[in-house]
Coordinates of C-alpha atoms and ligand atoms in Angstrom, one line a residue:
Chain A
M709 CA -6.9 8.1 8.2
A710 CA -9.1 7.7 11.6
T711 CA -8.4 5.3 13.9
I712 CA -11.4 3.1 14.6
L713 CA -10.1 0.6 17.1
S714 CA -8.0 1.3 19.6
V715 CA -6.7 -1.8 22.1
K716 CA -4.4 -0.6 25.2
N717 CA -2.5 -3.4 27.3
L718 CA -4.6 -6.5 26.7
T719 CA -3.4 -9.4 28.7
I720 CA -5.0 -12.6 29.7
K721 CA -4.3 -15.2 31.8
F722 CA -5.2 -19.1 32.2
G723 CA -4.3 -20.0 35.3
G724 CA -0.6 -19.7 35.4
L725 CA -0.2 -18.8 31.6
V726 CA -0.1 -15.7 30.2
A727 CA -1.6 -16.3 26.8
V728 CA -1.5 -12.7 25.7
E729 CA 0.7 -10.1 27.2
D730 CA 0.3 -6.3 26.9
F731 CA -1.2 -6.3 23.3
S732 CA -1.4 -2.9 22.1
V733 CA -2.8 -1.5 18.7
D734 CA -4.5 1.5 16.9
V735 CA -6.5 0.3 13.8
Q736 CA -6.6 2.8 11.1
E737 CA -9.5 2.8 8.7
G738 CA -9.4 0.9 5.6
E739 CA -6.3 -1.3 6.6
L740 CA -5.1 -4.7 6.5
L741 CA -3.2 -5.6 9.7
A742 CA -1.8 -9.1 9.9
I743 CA -1.0 -10.8 13.1
I744 CA 1.7 -13.4 12.6
G745 CA 3.6 -16.1 14.9
P746 CA 4.0 -19.4 15.5
N747 CA 1.9 -21.8 17.0
G748 CA 0.7 -21.2 20.4
A749 CA 1.3 -17.6 20.3
G750 CA -1.5 -16.0 21.0
K751 CA -2.8 -15.1 17.9
T752 CA -6.5 -16.3 18.5
T753 CA -6.9 -15.5 21.9
V754 CA -6.4 -12.0 20.6
F755 CA -9.4 -12.4 18.2
N756 CA -11.7 -14.2 21.0
M757 CA -10.8 -11.3 23.4
L758 CA -11.4 -8.7 20.4
T759 CA -14.9 -10.2 19.7
G760 CA -16.0 -10.9 23.7
I761 CA -15.7 -14.4 23.4
Y762 CA -12.7 -14.0 26.4
K763 CA -12.5 -11.4 28.8
P764 CA -9.2 -10.1 29.3
T765 CA -7.7 -10.1 32.5
S766 CA -7.0 -6.3 31.8
G767 CA -6.6 -3.8 29.6
S768 CA -9.0 -2.1 27.1
I769 CA -10.8 -2.5 23.6
E770 CA -11.9 0.7 22.5
M771 CA -14.7 1.5 19.6
D772 CA -16.4 4.8 18.9
G773 CA -14.9 6.1 22.3
K774 CA -16.8 3.2 24.2
N775 CA -14.8 0.6 26.0
L776 CA -15.9 -3.1 24.9
V777 CA -14.5 -4.8 27.6
G778 CA -16.9 -6.9 29.6
M779 CA -19.6 -6.9 27.0
R780 CA -21.0 -10.0 25.5
P781 CA -19.8 -11.1 22.1
H782 CA -23.3 -10.2 20.2
Q783 CA -22.6 -6.8 21.4
F784 CA -19.3 -6.7 20.1
A785 CA -21.0 -7.7 16.7
A786 CA -23.3 -5.1 17.2
H787 CA -20.5 -2.6 17.4
G788 CA -19.0 -3.9 14.4
L789 CA -16.5 -6.3 14.6
A790 CA -17.4 -9.5 12.5
R791 CA -15.0 -12.7 12.5
T792 CA -14.4 -16.1 11.2
F793 CA -13.0 -19.1 12.9
Q794 CA -9.9 -21.3 12.8
N795 CA -12.0 -24.0 13.2
I796 CA -15.0 -23.6 10.9
R797 CA -17.9 -23.1 12.5
L798 CA -20.8 -22.5 10.3
F799 CA -24.6 -23.3 11.1
H800 CA -24.1 -26.7 9.6
N801 CA -27.7 -27.9 9.2
A802 CA -29.0 -24.9 7.6
S803 CA -28.4 -23.8 3.9
V804 CA -25.8 -21.2 2.6
V805 CA -28.5 -18.4 2.3
D806 CA -29.8 -19.4 5.7
N807 CA -26.2 -19.0 7.1
I808 CA -26.0 -15.7 5.7
K809 CA -29.7 -14.4 6.8
M810 CA -28.7 -15.7 10.5
A811 CA -25.9 -12.7 10.5
Y812 CA -28.9 -10.0 9.5
T813 CA -30.7 -10.8 12.7
L814 CA -29.2 -8.0 14.4
H815 CA -30.3 -6.0 11.4
S816 CA -33.6 -6.9 11.0
S817 CA -36.9 -5.1 11.9
E818 CA -39.0 -8.2 11.6
K819 CA -41.4 -8.4 15.0
F820 CA -43.0 -11.0 16.4
F821 CA -46.4 -10.9 16.0
P822 CA -46.4 -9.6 12.5
A823 CA -43.6 -12.8 11.9
L824 CA -46.3 -15.4 13.6
M825 CA -48.8 -14.0 11.2
R826 CA -46.3 -14.0 8.6
T827 CA -48.2 -10.4 7.4
E828 CA -47.5 -9.0 3.9
S829 CA -44.8 -6.9 5.4
V830 CA -42.7 -9.9 6.7
V831 CA -43.1 -11.5 3.4
E832 CA -41.7 -8.0 1.6
Q833 CA -38.7 -8.1 4.3
E834 CA -37.9 -11.7 3.6
W835 CA -37.9 -11.3 -0.2
E836 CA -35.6 -7.9 0.2
L837 CA -33.6 -10.0 2.5
D838 CA -33.1 -12.9 0.1
M839 CA -32.5 -10.8 -3.0
E840 CA -29.5 -8.9 -1.1
V841 CA -28.0 -12.3 0.2
M842 CA -28.1 -13.7 -3.7
R843 CA -26.5 -10.4 -4.6
L844 CA -23.7 -10.7 -2.2
L845 CA -23.6 -14.8 -3.1
K846 CA -23.2 -13.5 -6.5
I847 CA -20.3 -11.8 -5.8
F848 CA -18.4 -14.3 -4.0
N849 CA -19.1 -16.8 -6.4
L850 CA -21.3 -19.2 -4.1
D851 CA -25.0 -18.3 -5.5
Q852 CA -24.9 -21.6 -7.2
Q853 CA -24.4 -23.3 -3.8
A854 CA -27.1 -21.1 -2.6
D855 CA -29.9 -23.9 -1.3
L856 CA -27.3 -26.8 -0.1
L857 CA -26.9 -27.1 3.4
S858 CA -23.8 -25.7 4.7
K859 CA -22.6 -28.8 5.7
N860 CA -22.4 -30.2 2.3
L861 CA -20.4 -27.9 1.3
P862 CA -16.8 -28.3 0.2
Y863 CA -14.2 -27.3 3.0
G864 CA -12.7 -24.4 0.7
P865 CA -16.0 -23.0 0.0
Q866 CA -17.3 -23.4 3.8
R867 CA -14.4 -21.0 4.7
K868 CA -15.2 -18.3 1.8
L869 CA -19.0 -18.9 3.2
E870 CA -17.7 -17.9 6.6
I871 CA -16.4 -14.8 5.4
V872 CA -19.4 -13.9 3.6
R873 CA -21.6 -14.5 6.5
A874 CA -19.1 -12.0 8.6
M875 CA -19.9 -9.5 5.8
M876 CA -23.6 -9.8 6.1
L877 CA -23.0 -8.2 9.7
K878 CA -22.0 -5.1 7.7
P879 CA -19.1 -4.6 10.0
K880 CA -16.4 -2.1 10.2
I881 CA -13.6 -4.6 10.9
L882 CA -13.3 -7.7 9.8
L883 CA -11.5 -10.6 11.4
L884 CA -10.3 -13.4 9.8
D885 CA -8.8 -16.4 11.5
E886 CA -6.4 -18.0 9.3
P887 CA -8.6 -17.7 6.2
V888 CA -6.7 -20.1 3.8
A889 CA -5.8 -23.0 6.4
G890 CA -5.8 -26.2 4.7
M891 CA -6.4 -25.0 1.5
N892 CA -5.0 -25.7 -2.1
V893 CA -3.1 -23.1 -4.2
A894 CA -6.1 -22.4 -6.3
E895 CA -8.0 -21.7 -3.4
I896 CA -5.7 -19.7 -1.7
D897 CA -5.4 -17.3 -4.6
E898 CA -9.3 -17.1 -5.0
I899 CA -9.3 -16.3 -1.2
A900 CA -6.5 -13.2 -1.8
S901 CA -8.8 -12.1 -4.5
L902 CA -11.5 -11.9 -2.3
I903 CA -10.3 -10.2 0.0
A904 CA -9.0 -7.7 -2.2
Q905 CA -12.4 -7.4 -3.7
I906 CA -13.7 -6.7 -0.1
R907 CA -11.5 -3.9 0.6
E908 CA -12.0 -2.4 -3.0
K909 CA -15.8 -2.9 -3.0
F910 CA -16.6 -2.3 0.8
K911 CA -13.5 -0.2 2.0
M912 CA -13.5 -2.8 4.5
T913 CA -10.6 -2.7 7.4
I914 CA -9.3 -6.2 8.0
I915 CA -7.4 -8.0 10.7
L916 CA -5.9 -11.0 9.5
I917 CA -4.1 -14.1 11.2
E918 CA -2.3 -16.0 8.9
H919 CA 0.7 -18.7 8.8
H920 CA 1.3 -18.4 5.3
M921 CA 4.5 -15.7 4.9
N922 CA 3.7 -15.8 1.0
F923 CA 0.1 -15.1 1.6
V924 CA 0.3 -11.9 4.0
M925 CA 3.3 -10.3 3.0
P926 CA 2.0 -8.9 -0.4
I927 CA -1.3 -7.8 1.1
A928 CA -0.5 -6.7 4.5
D929 CA -0.6 -2.8 5.1
R930 CA 1.3 -3.6 8.5
I931 CA 2.0 -6.6 10.5
K932 CA 2.4 -7.4 14.2
V933 CA 4.4 -10.5 15.3
L934 CA 3.3 -12.7 18.6
D935 CA 5.5 -15.2 20.3
F936 CA 4.6 -16.4 23.7
G937 CA 2.0 -13.9 23.9
K938 CA 4.4 -11.1 24.0
T939 CA 4.7 -8.6 20.7
I940 CA 8.0 -9.1 19.2
A941 CA 7.9 -7.1 16.2
E942 CA 5.7 -4.6 14.5
G943 CA 5.9 -3.0 10.9
N944 CA 5.4 -2.9 7.6
P945 CA 5.8 -6.4 5.5
G946 CA 9.6 -5.4 4.3
D947 CA 11.0 -4.6 7.5
I948 CA 9.3 -7.7 9.2
Q949 CA 10.9 -10.2 7.0
K950 CA 14.6 -8.4 7.8
N951 CA 13.9 -8.5 11.7
P952 CA 16.2 -10.8 13.4
K953 CA 14.1 -11.6 16.3
V954 CA 11.2 -12.6 13.8
I955 CA 13.5 -14.7 11.9
E956 CA 14.5 -16.2 15.2
A957 CA 10.9 -17.1 16.6
Y958 CA 10.1 -19.0 13.1
L959 CA 13.5 -20.9 13.3
G960 CA 11.7 -23.7 13.9
G961 CA 10.0 -24.6 10.9
G962 CA 8.6 -21.0 9.0
Y963 CA 11.7 -19.8 8.7
H964 CA 11.9 -20.4 4.7
A965 CA 8.6 -19.2 4.0
I966 CA 10.0 -16.0 5.8
A967 CA 12.9 -15.7 3.7
Chain B
M1100 CA -51.3 -17.2 -11.4
K1101 CA -53.1 -14.9 -9.1
F1102 CA -55.7 -17.9 -8.8
S1103 CA -53.3 -20.7 -8.2
K1104 CA -51.6 -18.5 -5.3
R1105 CA -54.8 -18.5 -3.5
F1106 CA -55.5 -21.8 -3.7
K1107 CA -52.5 -23.0 -2.9
S1108 CA -52.9 -21.4 0.2
I1109 CA -56.1 -22.6 1.6
L1110 CA -55.3 -25.9 -0.1
P1111 CA -54.4 -27.3 3.9
V1112 CA -57.4 -25.7 4.9
I1113 CA -59.8 -27.6 2.4
G1114 CA -57.5 -30.8 3.1
L1115 CA -58.3 -30.2 7.0
A1116 CA -61.9 -29.8 6.2
A1117 CA -62.0 -32.9 4.5
L1118 CA -60.6 -34.8 7.2
Y1119 CA -62.7 -33.9 9.6
G1120 CA -65.6 -34.8 7.4
L1121 CA -64.1 -38.3 6.8
I1122 CA -64.1 -38.5 10.4
M1123 CA -67.7 -37.5 11.0
L1124 CA -68.6 -39.8 7.7
L1125 CA -67.0 -42.7 9.4
K1126 CA -68.6 -41.9 12.8
S1127 CA -72.3 -41.6 11.4
M1128 CA -71.7 -45.0 9.4
G1129 CA -70.9 -46.5 12.5
I1130 CA -67.0 -46.9 11.6
A1131 CA -66.1 -44.6 14.1
N1132 CA -66.7 -44.5 17.5
N1133 CA -66.8 -41.8 20.3
Y1134 CA -63.8 -43.8 21.8
H1135 CA -61.8 -43.6 18.4
I1136 CA -62.8 -39.6 18.6
Q1137 CA -61.5 -39.2 22.0
I1138 CA -57.9 -41.2 21.2
L1139 CA -57.6 -38.5 17.8
M1140 CA -58.4 -35.7 20.6
F1141 CA -56.0 -36.9 22.9
A1142 CA -53.6 -37.0 20.0
G1143 CA -54.2 -33.5 18.7
V1144 CA -53.5 -32.4 22.3
N1145 CA -50.1 -34.3 21.7
I1146 CA -49.3 -33.0 18.8
M1147 CA -49.5 -29.3 20.6
M1148 CA -47.3 -30.3 23.1
T1149 CA -44.6 -32.1 20.7
L1150 CA -44.5 -29.0 18.8
S1151 CA -44.0 -27.0 21.6
L1152 CA -41.0 -29.1 23.0
N1153 CA -40.1 -28.9 19.5
V1154 CA -39.5 -25.3 19.5
V1155 CA -37.4 -25.3 22.4
N1156 CA -35.5 -28.9 22.0
G1157 CA -35.9 -29.1 18.1
F1158 CA -35.2 -25.7 16.7
T1159 CA -33.6 -24.0 19.6
G1160 CA -31.3 -26.6 20.7
Q1161 CA -32.3 -26.4 24.1
F1162 CA -33.2 -29.5 26.7
S1163 CA -36.3 -29.2 28.4
I1164 CA -37.5 -32.1 30.3
G1165 CA -40.6 -30.6 32.1
H1166 CA -42.9 -29.6 29.8
A1167 CA -45.7 -31.5 31.4
G1168 CA -45.6 -28.8 34.1
F1169 CA -46.7 -26.2 31.5
M1170 CA -49.2 -28.3 30.5
S1171 CA -50.7 -28.9 33.9
L1172 CA -50.6 -24.8 34.4
G1173 CA -52.6 -24.2 31.1
A1174 CA -55.2 -26.9 32.2
Y1175 CA -55.5 -25.9 35.6
G1176 CA -55.5 -22.0 34.4
S1177 CA -58.1 -22.2 32.2
A1178 CA -60.2 -24.9 34.3
I1179 CA -60.4 -22.5 37.2
I1180 CA -62.2 -19.9 34.9
T1181 CA -64.6 -22.3 33.1
T1182 CA -65.4 -24.6 36.5
L1183 CA -64.9 -21.8 39.1
I1184 CA -65.2 -18.8 37.6
L1185 CA -67.3 -18.4 34.8
K1186 CA -68.9 -21.9 35.5
P1187 CA -72.0 -22.6 33.0
S1188 CA -74.6 -22.2 35.6
V1189 CA -73.4 -18.6 35.8
I1190 CA -73.3 -17.5 32.0
P1191 CA -75.7 -17.6 29.8
A1192 CA -75.3 -20.6 27.2
S1193 CA -74.0 -18.1 24.3
M1194 CA -70.8 -17.0 26.8
E1195 CA -69.7 -20.5 26.4
I1196 CA -67.5 -20.2 23.8
P1197 CA -66.4 -16.9 24.4
V1198 CA -65.4 -18.0 27.9
F1199 CA -64.0 -21.3 26.3
L1200 CA -61.6 -19.5 24.4
L1201 CA -60.6 -17.1 27.5
S1202 CA -59.8 -19.8 29.5
L1203 CA -57.7 -21.2 26.9
L1204 CA -55.9 -17.4 26.6
V1205 CA -55.2 -17.6 30.2
G1206 CA -54.2 -21.0 30.2
G1207 CA -51.6 -20.1 27.8
L1208 CA -50.5 -16.6 29.3
V1209 CA -50.0 -18.4 33.1
A1210 CA -47.8 -20.9 31.0
A1211 CA -45.9 -18.6 29.3
M1212 CA -45.4 -16.1 32.3
V1213 CA -44.1 -18.9 34.3
G1214 CA -42.0 -20.2 31.4
Y1215 CA -40.2 -16.9 31.1
L1216 CA -40.1 -16.4 34.5
I1217 CA -37.6 -20.0 34.8
G1218 CA -36.2 -19.1 31.4
L1219 CA -34.9 -15.7 32.6
P1220 CA -32.1 -17.0 34.7
T1221 CA -31.7 -20.5 33.7
L1222 CA -31.1 -19.9 30.1
K1223 CA -28.2 -17.3 30.9
L1224 CA -26.2 -20.5 32.0
K1225 CA -24.8 -22.8 29.5
G1226 CA -25.2 -26.9 29.2
D1227 CA -27.9 -28.8 31.2
Y1228 CA -29.1 -26.5 33.7
L1229 CA -32.2 -26.2 31.6
A1230 CA -33.2 -29.9 31.9
I1231 CA -32.5 -30.1 35.5
V1232 CA -34.4 -26.9 36.4
T1233 CA -37.3 -28.0 34.4
L1234 CA -37.5 -31.5 35.3
A1235 CA -37.8 -29.5 39.1
F1236 CA -39.9 -27.4 37.8
G1237 CA -42.5 -30.2 36.6
E1238 CA -42.2 -32.0 39.8
I1239 CA -42.6 -28.8 42.0
V1240 CA -45.9 -27.8 39.6
R1241 CA -47.5 -31.0 40.6
A1242 CA -46.4 -31.1 44.2
G1243 CA -47.9 -27.4 44.9
L1244 CA -51.1 -28.6 43.1
R1245 CA -51.5 -31.4 45.3
L1246 CA -51.4 -28.7 48.2
I1247 CA -53.9 -26.4 47.2
E1248 CA -57.7 -27.3 48.4
P1249 CA -59.9 -25.0 46.6
I1250 CA -58.7 -26.8 43.3
G1251 CA -59.2 -30.1 44.8
A1252 CA -55.7 -30.9 45.7
A1253 CA -54.5 -34.6 44.9
R1254 CA -58.0 -35.4 44.2
G1255 CA -58.4 -33.1 41.1
M1256 CA -61.0 -31.0 39.6
I1257 CA -63.8 -32.7 38.4
G1258 CA -66.8 -31.2 36.1
V1259 CA -64.8 -29.3 33.8
P1260 CA -67.1 -28.4 31.3
N1261 CA -66.4 -30.5 27.8
Y1262 CA -66.6 -27.6 25.7
A1263 CA -63.6 -28.8 23.6
N1264 CA -64.8 -31.0 20.9
L1265 CA -62.9 -32.6 17.7
A1266 CA -63.5 -29.6 15.5
W1267 CA -62.1 -27.1 18.3
I1268 CA -58.9 -29.8 18.5
F1269 CA -58.7 -29.6 14.7
L1270 CA -58.7 -26.0 14.5
F1271 CA -56.1 -25.1 17.5
V1272 CA -53.7 -27.9 15.8
A1273 CA -54.1 -26.1 12.4
L1274 CA -53.4 -22.8 14.1
T1275 CA -50.3 -24.1 16.2
L1276 CA -48.8 -25.6 13.0
F1277 CA -49.5 -22.3 11.1
F1278 CA -47.9 -20.0 14.0
V1279 CA -44.9 -22.3 14.4
R1280 CA -44.2 -22.7 10.8
N1281 CA -44.1 -18.8 10.4
I1282 CA -41.7 -18.0 13.2
I1283 CA -39.5 -21.0 12.1
Y1284 CA -39.2 -19.3 8.9
S1285 CA -38.6 -15.7 10.2
R1286 CA -35.7 -14.0 11.9
F1287 CA -36.5 -15.9 15.2
G1288 CA -36.8 -19.1 14.0
R1289 CA -33.4 -18.7 12.3
A1290 CA -31.8 -17.5 15.5
W1291 CA -33.1 -20.2 17.1
I1292 CA -31.5 -22.7 14.3
A1293 CA -28.2 -20.7 14.4
I1294 CA -27.8 -21.2 18.4
R1295 CA -28.8 -24.6 18.2
D1296 CA -26.2 -25.3 15.2
N1297 CA -23.3 -23.5 17.3
E1298 CA -24.1 -20.8 19.9
I1299 CA -20.8 -19.4 19.6
A1300 CA -20.8 -18.6 16.2
A1301 CA -24.3 -17.2 16.6
E1302 CA -23.1 -14.7 19.3
A1303 CA -20.4 -13.8 17.2
M1304 CA -22.9 -13.2 14.3
G1305 CA -24.6 -10.6 16.4
I1306 CA -27.4 -13.1 18.0
D1307 CA -28.2 -12.4 21.6
S1308 CA -28.4 -15.8 22.6
T1309 CA -30.3 -15.6 25.8
R1310 CA -33.0 -13.2 24.4
Y1311 CA -33.5 -15.6 21.8
K1312 CA -33.8 -18.7 24.1
I1313 CA -35.9 -16.9 26.5
I1314 CA -38.4 -15.6 23.2
S1315 CA -38.3 -19.3 22.3
F1316 CA -39.0 -20.7 25.6
T1317 CA -42.1 -18.6 26.5
F1318 CA -43.4 -19.2 23.2
S1319 CA -43.1 -22.9 23.7
A1320 CA -45.0 -22.4 27.2
F1321 CA -47.7 -20.5 25.7
I1322 CA -48.6 -23.1 23.2
A1323 CA -48.3 -25.9 26.0
G1324 CA -50.4 -23.9 27.9
V1325 CA -53.1 -23.6 25.6
A1326 CA -52.6 -27.7 25.0
G1327 CA -53.2 -28.1 28.7
G1328 CA -56.5 -26.0 28.6
L1329 CA -57.9 -27.9 25.6
Y1330 CA -57.1 -31.1 27.3
A1331 CA -58.8 -30.2 30.5
H1332 CA -62.2 -29.5 28.7
V1333 CA -61.5 -33.0 26.7
V1334 CA -61.7 -35.0 29.6
S1335 CA -63.4 -32.8 32.4
F1336 CA -61.4 -34.5 35.0
I1337 CA -57.7 -33.4 35.8
Q1338 CA -55.6 -34.2 38.5
P1339 CA -51.9 -33.0 39.5
D1340 CA -50.6 -36.4 38.8
T1341 CA -51.6 -36.6 35.4
F1342 CA -48.5 -34.1 34.3
S1343 CA -46.2 -35.9 35.7
F1344 CA -42.8 -36.6 34.7
V1345 CA -44.0 -39.7 32.9
K1346 CA -46.2 -37.5 31.1
S1347 CA -42.8 -35.3 30.2
S1348 CA -41.0 -38.2 29.1
D1349 CA -43.8 -39.1 27.0
L1350 CA -43.6 -36.2 25.2
L1351 CA -39.9 -36.4 24.4
V1352 CA -40.6 -39.7 23.1
F1353 CA -43.0 -38.6 20.7
L1354 CA -40.4 -35.5 19.5
Y1355 CA -37.6 -37.6 18.8
A1356 CA -39.3 -40.7 17.5
G1357 CA -41.1 -38.6 15.4
G1358 CA -38.1 -36.3 14.3
S1359 CA -36.8 -33.2 16.0
G1360 CA -36.3 -30.2 13.9
S1361 CA -39.4 -31.2 11.8
L1362 CA -43.0 -30.2 12.3
T1363 CA -44.4 -33.4 10.1
G1364 CA -41.9 -35.3 12.6
S1365 CA -44.2 -33.9 15.6
I1366 CA -47.3 -34.7 13.8
V1367 CA -46.1 -38.0 12.9
G1368 CA -44.6 -38.7 16.4
A1369 CA -47.5 -37.7 18.4
L1370 CA -50.2 -39.0 16.2
L1371 CA -48.5 -42.7 15.7
L1372 CA -47.4 -43.1 19.6
T1373 CA -51.0 -42.1 21.1
S1374 CA -52.7 -44.4 19.0
L1375 CA -50.3 -47.2 18.7
P1376 CA -50.7 -48.0 22.3
E1377 CA -54.5 -47.8 22.1
A1378 CA -54.6 -50.1 18.9
L1379 CA -52.3 -52.6 20.6
R1380 CA -54.5 -52.8 24.0
F1381 CA -55.7 -56.8 23.0
L1382 CA -51.8 -57.7 23.5
A1383 CA -52.7 -56.8 27.4
S1384 CA -49.4 -56.4 29.0
W1385 CA -47.3 -57.3 25.9
R1386 CA -48.4 -53.8 24.4
L1387 CA -45.7 -52.1 26.1
V1388 CA -43.3 -54.4 25.1
I1389 CA -44.2 -54.0 21.3
Y1390 CA -44.4 -50.2 22.0
A1391 CA -40.8 -50.2 23.5
L1392 CA -39.5 -52.6 20.5
V1393 CA -41.0 -50.2 18.0
L1394 CA -39.2 -47.1 19.5
V1395 CA -35.8 -48.9 19.4
I1396 CA -36.3 -50.0 16.1
V1397 CA -37.1 -46.5 14.8
M1398 CA -34.2 -45.0 16.3
L1399 CA -32.0 -47.8 15.2
Y1400 CA -33.1 -47.5 11.6
S1401 CA -33.7 -44.0 11.4
P1402 CA -31.7 -41.8 13.9
K1403 CA -33.6 -38.6 12.4
G1404 CA -36.9 -40.2 13.4
I1405 CA -39.9 -41.7 11.5
T1406 CA -39.8 -38.6 9.1
G1407 CA -36.4 -38.7 9.1
G1408 CA -36.2 -34.8 8.5
Y1409 CA -38.7 -34.6 6.1
E1410 CA -41.4 -31.9 5.8
L1411 CA -44.8 -31.5 4.2
P1412 CA -44.9 -28.8 1.7
F1413 CA -47.1 -26.5 3.2
L1414 CA -45.4 -27.0 6.8
R1415 CA -42.2 -25.3 5.5
I1416 CA -41.8 -21.9 3.5
T1417 CA -39.3 -22.2 0.5
R1418 CA -37.3 -19.5 -1.4
K1419 CA -39.5 -20.2 -4.3
D1420 CA -42.6 -19.7 -2.2
I1421 CA -41.3 -16.0 -1.3
Y1422 CA -40.8 -15.3 -4.8
E1423 CA -44.0 -16.8 -6.2
N1424 CA -45.9 -14.7 -3.6
R1425 CA -44.4 -11.6 -4.5
G1426 CA -45.5 -12.7 -8.0
K1427 CA -41.9 -13.5 -9.5
K1428 CA -40.1 -16.6 -10.6
I1429 CA -37.1 -17.3 -8.7
S1430 CA -35.1 -17.7 -12.1
E1431 CA -36.4 -14.0 -13.1
T1432 CA -35.0 -12.3 -9.8
P1433 CA -32.3 -10.0 -11.0
L1434 CA -28.8 -11.1 -9.5
Q1435 CA -26.9 -8.2 -10.6
E1436 CA -23.8 -6.6 -8.8
T1437 CA -24.0 -5.2 -5.8
K1438 CA -23.1 -1.3 -6.2
E1439 CA -20.6 0.0 -4.2
G1440 CA -21.4 0.7 -0.4
D1441 CA -24.8 -1.4 -1.0
V1442 CA -23.7 -3.8 1.8
Ligands
ATP301 N1 -9.6 -21.3 27.3 C1 -8.1 -21.3 27.4 N2 -7.8 -22.1 28.6 C2 -6.6 -22.6 28.8 N3 -5.5 -21.9 27.8 C3 -5.8 -21.5 26.8 C4 -7.2 -21.3 26.5 N4 -7.5 -20.6 25.0 C5 -6.0 -20.6 24.6 N5 -5.0 -21.3 25.3 C6 -3.7 -21.4 25.4 O1 -3.0 -19.9 25.0 C7 -2.0 -20.2 24.3 C8 -2.2 -19.5 22.8 O2 -3.3 -19.9 22.1 P1 -3.9 -19.9 20.7 O3 -4.8 -20.5 20.6 O4 -4.2 -18.1 20.8 O5 -2.7 -19.9 19.8 P2 -2.6 -19.5 18.3 O6 -1.5 -18.4 18.0 O7 -3.8 -18.8 17.5 O8 -2.0 -20.5 17.6 P3 -2.0 -21.6 16.4 O9 -1.6 -21.0 15.4 O10 -1.7 -23.0 16.7 O11 -3.7 -21.1 15.9 C9 -2.1 -21.5 24.2 O12 -0.9 -22.1 25.1 C10 -3.4 -21.9 24.6 O13 -2.9 -23.3 24.9
MG302 MG1 -5.2 -20.1 16.2

């Protein structure tokens, strides 16, 4: 397996607060890496740095031998890092299909003046794009809602749509920030099988943040545990479950979920 | 099938021609007079201006409040061509129309270029900078034009040939609608709407928000410039003070009262609110009170504007249209599984 993302000593400070300190990881092609940790541990902040939304105080994020630190978020996306958000950020006044088409902007070869005239070739491109989006929606069982405004979708499908939208970027790595937060058991199962499908069909590399231990343990290849911005443990799910430091960090409320 | 598809696409053109014919008929019957036609031409220019503003404020979610500045640049840019450089006395009559069209293009390009230059540094910044900068821009243009003696300074330019008639206005409104609609339903419009709805998500989904905002702003400024050029050739007399902040705020009212983010809204807002004050003229000073009252009532009962987000069928492009255009029914389209590695 090859390393496709190499993160070294990411550190970010907000005023006096060190939100994340010395976060390092080499992500292997095709693996599912989970990042867990109590509230406020710095998990989302790591994602924000990996997608260019925050600029780390120090450290590097390397892909294809290039350091991405300092680039703008859309450039991170262009390099193959696509994400979902802990607090859903859909394009609310656009339909489900359009939400996904928007994530294709980067790949689209439509030019301004032909688009202005809506030439035959633009119509052709729009038609092909629509069919591609519909195929993707069909795979993820959202095709029946294609023409709904995304804000009118129920909560569960909204989370799912965010994942499908990120997939449309054709990323190298998919970053999912708490994809099952606030979902019921049936919906959690659906997301679990969706993630399995993405891995199987698209051989996608995934980094996942999650609180639900019984969701993470069976699907993760490797887990990193953050606490107060520091990496306190790293390993396969079996070892993490037994790690005393991890159990201690979770003693507030999550202990039972782990054990 | 083929015939009905063709027919559908030229239906709006037929409708527009019929409307024009009707107005001309009313005029020949003495029901509509030159004053009415004049109001209609102003309304047409205002529709173009409102559409221009809609691109930036309604679809891209930015806030420009100095759009009269672009109109002014277009008006002066084109009037300089037709009044000072290629004036009627130095060109053959057969060249009047080409010169007129050239002047509109120049007006549009001057406005677009200035729009680009303002947008470049401003649209990189977040938040309300655009509002402040466009406000200042509008006033700087006005103050600047007041100082330039060769174009009449504060007195303005007189004797701009009145090349624009109702037919030209109709044509340009239709073209603007056609172009704006097409671009909204393309990669560009989708990127604008994504930025409007959630800029952080748009960036994270690979949309270069600065670049698309600049494209939006420049395109919008071009339309405003052409509208300004038309205006100059309707009234024959332009003055820096015509394009003051009052004009910009009128346009904002047209946009939000009609319904921002809707092309139909821009038509209805500009048409209604341009003609309403004229229709109420018999009320003397009371008309402004009524006008304001109508606005308040609209905004209270329909926050999305008069049209409430509705779009006329020929002003939107649905997924069904795309498939029909390819000669396929949407239900017939294959929804088969993607093969491995397809995406
Ligand atoms: N922009 C910011 N400015 C200041 N502090 C911030 C900022 N973003 C995050 N923080 C702080 O960094 C710390 C880590 O926050 P983060 O959102 O990464 O936690 P998390 O592990 O994702 O928590 P949760 O499980 O609740 O989502 C918190 O103390 C938070 O308040
Ligand atoms: Mg978080």
